[in-house]
C-alpha positions as a LaTeX table, in Angstrom:
\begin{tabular}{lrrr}
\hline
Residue & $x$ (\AA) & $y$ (\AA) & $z$ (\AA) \\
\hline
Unk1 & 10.26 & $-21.75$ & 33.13 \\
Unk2 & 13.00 & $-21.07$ & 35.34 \\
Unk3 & 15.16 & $-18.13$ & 34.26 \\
Unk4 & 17.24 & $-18.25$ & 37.45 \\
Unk5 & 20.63 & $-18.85$ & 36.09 \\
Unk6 & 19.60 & $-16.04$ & 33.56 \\
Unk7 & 19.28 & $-13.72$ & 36.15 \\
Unk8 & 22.13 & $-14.46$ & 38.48 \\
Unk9 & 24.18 & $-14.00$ & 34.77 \\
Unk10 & 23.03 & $-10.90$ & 34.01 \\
Unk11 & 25.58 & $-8.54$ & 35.37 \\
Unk12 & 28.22 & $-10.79$ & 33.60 \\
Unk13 & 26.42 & $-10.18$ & 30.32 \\
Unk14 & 26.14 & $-6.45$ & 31.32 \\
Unk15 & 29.82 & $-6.63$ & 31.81 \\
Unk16 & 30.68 & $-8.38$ & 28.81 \\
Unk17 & 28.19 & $-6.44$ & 26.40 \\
Unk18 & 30.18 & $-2.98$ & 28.24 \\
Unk19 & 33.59 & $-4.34$ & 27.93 \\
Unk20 & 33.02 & $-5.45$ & 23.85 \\
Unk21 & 31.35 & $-2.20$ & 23.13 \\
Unk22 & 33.96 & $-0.06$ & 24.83 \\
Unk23 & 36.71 & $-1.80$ & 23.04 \\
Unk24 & 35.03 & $-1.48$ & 19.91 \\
Unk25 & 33.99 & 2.29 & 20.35 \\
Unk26 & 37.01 & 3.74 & 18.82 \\
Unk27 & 35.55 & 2.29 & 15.02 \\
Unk28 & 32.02 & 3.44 & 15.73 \\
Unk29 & 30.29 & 5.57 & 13.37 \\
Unk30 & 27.16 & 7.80 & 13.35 \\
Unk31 & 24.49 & 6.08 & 11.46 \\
Unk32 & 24.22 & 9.81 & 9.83 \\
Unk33 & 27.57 & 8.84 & 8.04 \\
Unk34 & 26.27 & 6.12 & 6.07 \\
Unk35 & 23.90 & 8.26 & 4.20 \\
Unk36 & 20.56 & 6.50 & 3.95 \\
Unk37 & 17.89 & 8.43 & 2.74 \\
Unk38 & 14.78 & 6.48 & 3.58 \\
Unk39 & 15.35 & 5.60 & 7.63 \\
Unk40 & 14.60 & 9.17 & 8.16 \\
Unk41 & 11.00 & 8.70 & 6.87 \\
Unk42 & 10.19 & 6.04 & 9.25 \\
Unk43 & 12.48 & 6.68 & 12.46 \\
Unk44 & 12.55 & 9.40 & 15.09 \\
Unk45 & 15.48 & 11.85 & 14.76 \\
Unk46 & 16.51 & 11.51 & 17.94 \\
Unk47 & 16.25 & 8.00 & 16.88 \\
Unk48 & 18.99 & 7.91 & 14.54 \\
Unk49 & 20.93 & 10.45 & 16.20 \\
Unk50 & 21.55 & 8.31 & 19.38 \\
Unk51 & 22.72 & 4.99 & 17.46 \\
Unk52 & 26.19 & 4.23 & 16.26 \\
Unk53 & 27.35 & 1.62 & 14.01 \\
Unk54 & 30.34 & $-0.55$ & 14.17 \\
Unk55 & 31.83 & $-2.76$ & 11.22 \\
Unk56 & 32.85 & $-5.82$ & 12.11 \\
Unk57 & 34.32 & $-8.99$ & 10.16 \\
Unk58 & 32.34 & $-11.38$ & 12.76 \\
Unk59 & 29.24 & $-9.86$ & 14.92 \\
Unk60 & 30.28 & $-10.37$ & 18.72 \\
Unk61 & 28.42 & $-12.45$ & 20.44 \\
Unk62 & 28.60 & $-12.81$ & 24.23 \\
Unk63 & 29.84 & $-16.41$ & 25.75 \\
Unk64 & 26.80 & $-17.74$ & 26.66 \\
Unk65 & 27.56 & $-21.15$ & 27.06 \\
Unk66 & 30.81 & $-20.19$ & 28.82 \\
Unk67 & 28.40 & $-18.90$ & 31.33 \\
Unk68 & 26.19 & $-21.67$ & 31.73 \\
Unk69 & 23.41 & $-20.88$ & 29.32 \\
Unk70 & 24.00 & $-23.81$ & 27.62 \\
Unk71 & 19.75 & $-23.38$ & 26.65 \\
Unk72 & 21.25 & $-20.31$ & 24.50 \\
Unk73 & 23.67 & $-21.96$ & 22.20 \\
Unk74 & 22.13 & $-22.08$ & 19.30 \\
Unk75 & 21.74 & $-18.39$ & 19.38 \\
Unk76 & 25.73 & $-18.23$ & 20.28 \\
Unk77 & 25.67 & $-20.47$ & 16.96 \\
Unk78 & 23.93 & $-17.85$ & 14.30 \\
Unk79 & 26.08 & $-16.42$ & 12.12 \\
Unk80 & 24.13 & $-12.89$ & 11.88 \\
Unk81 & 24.63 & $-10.01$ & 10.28 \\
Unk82 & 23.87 & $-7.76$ & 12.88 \\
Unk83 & 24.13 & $-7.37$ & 16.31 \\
Unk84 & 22.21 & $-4.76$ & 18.98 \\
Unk85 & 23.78 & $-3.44$ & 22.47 \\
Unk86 & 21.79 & $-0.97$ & 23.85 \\
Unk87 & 22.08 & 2.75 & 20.72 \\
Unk88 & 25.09 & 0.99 & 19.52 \\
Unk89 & 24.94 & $-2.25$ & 16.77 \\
Unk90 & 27.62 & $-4.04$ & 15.07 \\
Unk91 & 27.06 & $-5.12$ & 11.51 \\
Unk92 & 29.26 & $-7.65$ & 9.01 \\
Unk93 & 31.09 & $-5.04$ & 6.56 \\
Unk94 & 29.98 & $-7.12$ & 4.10 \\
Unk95 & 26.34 & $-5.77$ & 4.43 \\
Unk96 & 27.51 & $-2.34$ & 5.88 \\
Unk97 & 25.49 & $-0.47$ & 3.20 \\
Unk98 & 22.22 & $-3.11$ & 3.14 \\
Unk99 & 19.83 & $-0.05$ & 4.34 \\
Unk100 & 17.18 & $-2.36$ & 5.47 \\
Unk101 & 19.55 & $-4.37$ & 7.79 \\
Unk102 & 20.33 & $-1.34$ & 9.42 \\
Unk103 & 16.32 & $-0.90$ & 9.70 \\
Unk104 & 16.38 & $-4.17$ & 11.66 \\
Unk105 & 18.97 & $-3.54$ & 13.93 \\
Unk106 & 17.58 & $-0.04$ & 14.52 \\
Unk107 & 14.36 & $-1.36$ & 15.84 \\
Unk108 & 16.16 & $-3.44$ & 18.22 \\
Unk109 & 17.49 & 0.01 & 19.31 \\
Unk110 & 13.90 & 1.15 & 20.17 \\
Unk111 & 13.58 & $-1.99$ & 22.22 \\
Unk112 & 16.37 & $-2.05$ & 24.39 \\
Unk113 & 15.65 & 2.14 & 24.94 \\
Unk114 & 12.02 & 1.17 & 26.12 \\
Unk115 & 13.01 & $-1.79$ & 28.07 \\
Unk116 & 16.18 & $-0.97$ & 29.08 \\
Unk117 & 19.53 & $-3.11$ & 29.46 \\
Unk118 & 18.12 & $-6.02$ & 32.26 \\
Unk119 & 14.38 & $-6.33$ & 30.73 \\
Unk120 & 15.73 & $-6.57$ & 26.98 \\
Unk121 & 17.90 & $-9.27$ & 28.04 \\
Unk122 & 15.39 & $-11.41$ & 30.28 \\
Unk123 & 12.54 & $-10.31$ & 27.59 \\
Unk124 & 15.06 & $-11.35$ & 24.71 \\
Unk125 & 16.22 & $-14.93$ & 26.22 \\
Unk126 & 11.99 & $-15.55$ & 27.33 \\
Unk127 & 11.09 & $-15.13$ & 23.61 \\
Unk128 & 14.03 & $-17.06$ & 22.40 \\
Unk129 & 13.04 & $-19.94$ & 24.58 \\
Unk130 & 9.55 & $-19.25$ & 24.68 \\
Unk131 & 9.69 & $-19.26$ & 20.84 \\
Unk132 & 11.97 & $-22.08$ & 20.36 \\
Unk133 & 14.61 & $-20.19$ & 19.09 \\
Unk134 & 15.34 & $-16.64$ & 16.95 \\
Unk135 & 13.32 & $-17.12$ & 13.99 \\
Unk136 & 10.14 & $-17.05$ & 16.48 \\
Unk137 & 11.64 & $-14.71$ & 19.31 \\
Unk138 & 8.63 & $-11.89$ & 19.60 \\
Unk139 & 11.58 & $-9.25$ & 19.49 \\
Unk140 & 12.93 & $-10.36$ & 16.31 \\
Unk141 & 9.29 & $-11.35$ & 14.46 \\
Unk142 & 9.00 & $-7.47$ & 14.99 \\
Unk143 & 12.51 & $-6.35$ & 13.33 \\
Unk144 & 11.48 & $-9.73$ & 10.29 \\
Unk145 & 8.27 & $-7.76$ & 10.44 \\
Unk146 & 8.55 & $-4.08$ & 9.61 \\
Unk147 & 12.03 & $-4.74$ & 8.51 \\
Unk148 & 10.03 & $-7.14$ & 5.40 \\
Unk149 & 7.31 & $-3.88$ & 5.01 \\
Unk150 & 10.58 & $-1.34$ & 4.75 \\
Unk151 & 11.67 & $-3.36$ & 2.03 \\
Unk152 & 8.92 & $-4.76$ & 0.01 \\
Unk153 & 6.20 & $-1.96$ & 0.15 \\
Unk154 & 6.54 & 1.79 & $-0.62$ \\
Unk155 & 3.68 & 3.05 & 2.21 \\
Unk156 & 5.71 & 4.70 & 4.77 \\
Unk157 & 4.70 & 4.42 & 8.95 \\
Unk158 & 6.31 & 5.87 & 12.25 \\
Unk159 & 8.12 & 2.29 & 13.73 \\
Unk160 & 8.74 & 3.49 & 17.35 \\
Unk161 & 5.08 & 3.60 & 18.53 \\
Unk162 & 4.54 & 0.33 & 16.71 \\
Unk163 & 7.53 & $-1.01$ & 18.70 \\
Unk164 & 6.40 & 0.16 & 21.51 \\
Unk165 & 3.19 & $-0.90$ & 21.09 \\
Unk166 & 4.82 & $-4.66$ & 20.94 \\
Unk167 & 6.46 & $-4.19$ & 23.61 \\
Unk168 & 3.59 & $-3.43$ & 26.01 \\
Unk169 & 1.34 & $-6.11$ & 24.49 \\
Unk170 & 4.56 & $-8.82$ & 24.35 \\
Unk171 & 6.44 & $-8.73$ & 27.18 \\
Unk172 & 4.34 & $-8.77$ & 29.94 \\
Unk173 & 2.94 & $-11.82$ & 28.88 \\
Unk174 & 7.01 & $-13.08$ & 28.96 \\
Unk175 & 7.59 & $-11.94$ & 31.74 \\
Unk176 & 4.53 & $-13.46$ & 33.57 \\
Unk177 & 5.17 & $-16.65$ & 31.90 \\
Unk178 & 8.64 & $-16.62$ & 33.70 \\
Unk179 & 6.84 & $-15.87$ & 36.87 \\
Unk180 & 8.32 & $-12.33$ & 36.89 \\
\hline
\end{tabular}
C-alpha cells in the first residue's frame, strides 16, 4: 500500500486541523458543562478534563481531495455527527446532548493522546483503506464498539486501557502493512 502522498500531506492536514480548531476555539466548551452523569463512570478524569466540545451546524472536515487524497473521499463525503482533533471534537448541535455520541468521540480522544497527531492520522487513513472505508476502520469499530456497550448494557468498564489495549494490538499491524 503506498501511503506516500499521505505522508508528504501530513503537515497540510496538521495545518488545516490547527487553523479550523483555532478558529473555532472561541465556541468551545468544557465537556464538564454539558452535564453528563455517566462518562465519569467509565472515563479517566483527566480524561474529560482535557477535552472540549464545539457545536457546529456541519462537522469540519479537512479537504482531502483538494489535497490529492482523492482514495479519501468518501470519508470527505460522510455526513457525521462528530468529529475528533486531537482533546478537542466538534459535534452537530442537533445531537449536542446525545451522551453516548460524546462517548464515541471521546474515545477517539484516547486515541489520538496515545498515538499522537502524525500516527492517528497515518493509523486512521491505513484502517480506512485497509478496511474499505469507516464502517470497518479498526479506530472507529472501537468507538461502534464500546460506544454500542455504553448504550445498550448497564455493566460499567474503564475504556482507556481497553483503547489502549487496541491500539497496541491494531496498529502495528497497520503500520507494518504500509511498510512503516
Amino acid at each position: 500500500m503506498d501511503i506516500s502522498p499521505l505522508q508528504t500531506r501530513l503537515p497540510a492536514i496538521r495545518k488545516w486541523i490547527d487553523t479550523t480548531v483555532e478558529e473555532h476555539r472561541p465556541a468551545a466548551r468544557p465537556l464538564a458543562s454539558f452535564g453528563f452523569a455517566r462518562l465519569g463512570h467509565y472515563f479517566d478524569a483527566a480524561t474529560l478534563k482535557r477535552v472540549s466540545v464545539i457545536e457546529v451546524d456541519v462537522v469540519p472536515k479537512p479537504p482531502l481531495a483538494a489535497l490529492g487524497l482523492h482514495q479519501f473521499a468518501d470519508f470527505e463525503q460522510l455526513n457525521g455527527a462528530g468529529l475528533t482533533y486531537g482533546d478537542v471534537y466538534f459535534v452537530v448541535k442537533a445531537r449536542a446532548n446525545d451522551e453516548s455520541l460524546h462517548f464515541h468521540e471521546l474515545v477517539h480522544t484516547i486515541q489520538w493522546h496515545n498515538l499522537g497527531v502524525d500516527r492517528f492520522i497515518l493509523a486512521y487513513a491505513l484502517g480506512h483503506l485497509a478496511g474499505g472505508g469507516y464502517e470497518n476502520n479498526p479506530l472507529e469499530e472501537i468507538a461502534h464498539t464500546l460506544e454500542g456497550i455504553f448504550t445498550k448494557e448497564p455493566r460499567l468498564f474503564r475504556v482507556e486501557p481497553i483503547v489502549i489495549q487496541h491500539l497496541e494490538r491494531v496498529v502495528p499491524a497497520l503500520m507494518e502493512a504500509a511498510g512503516l
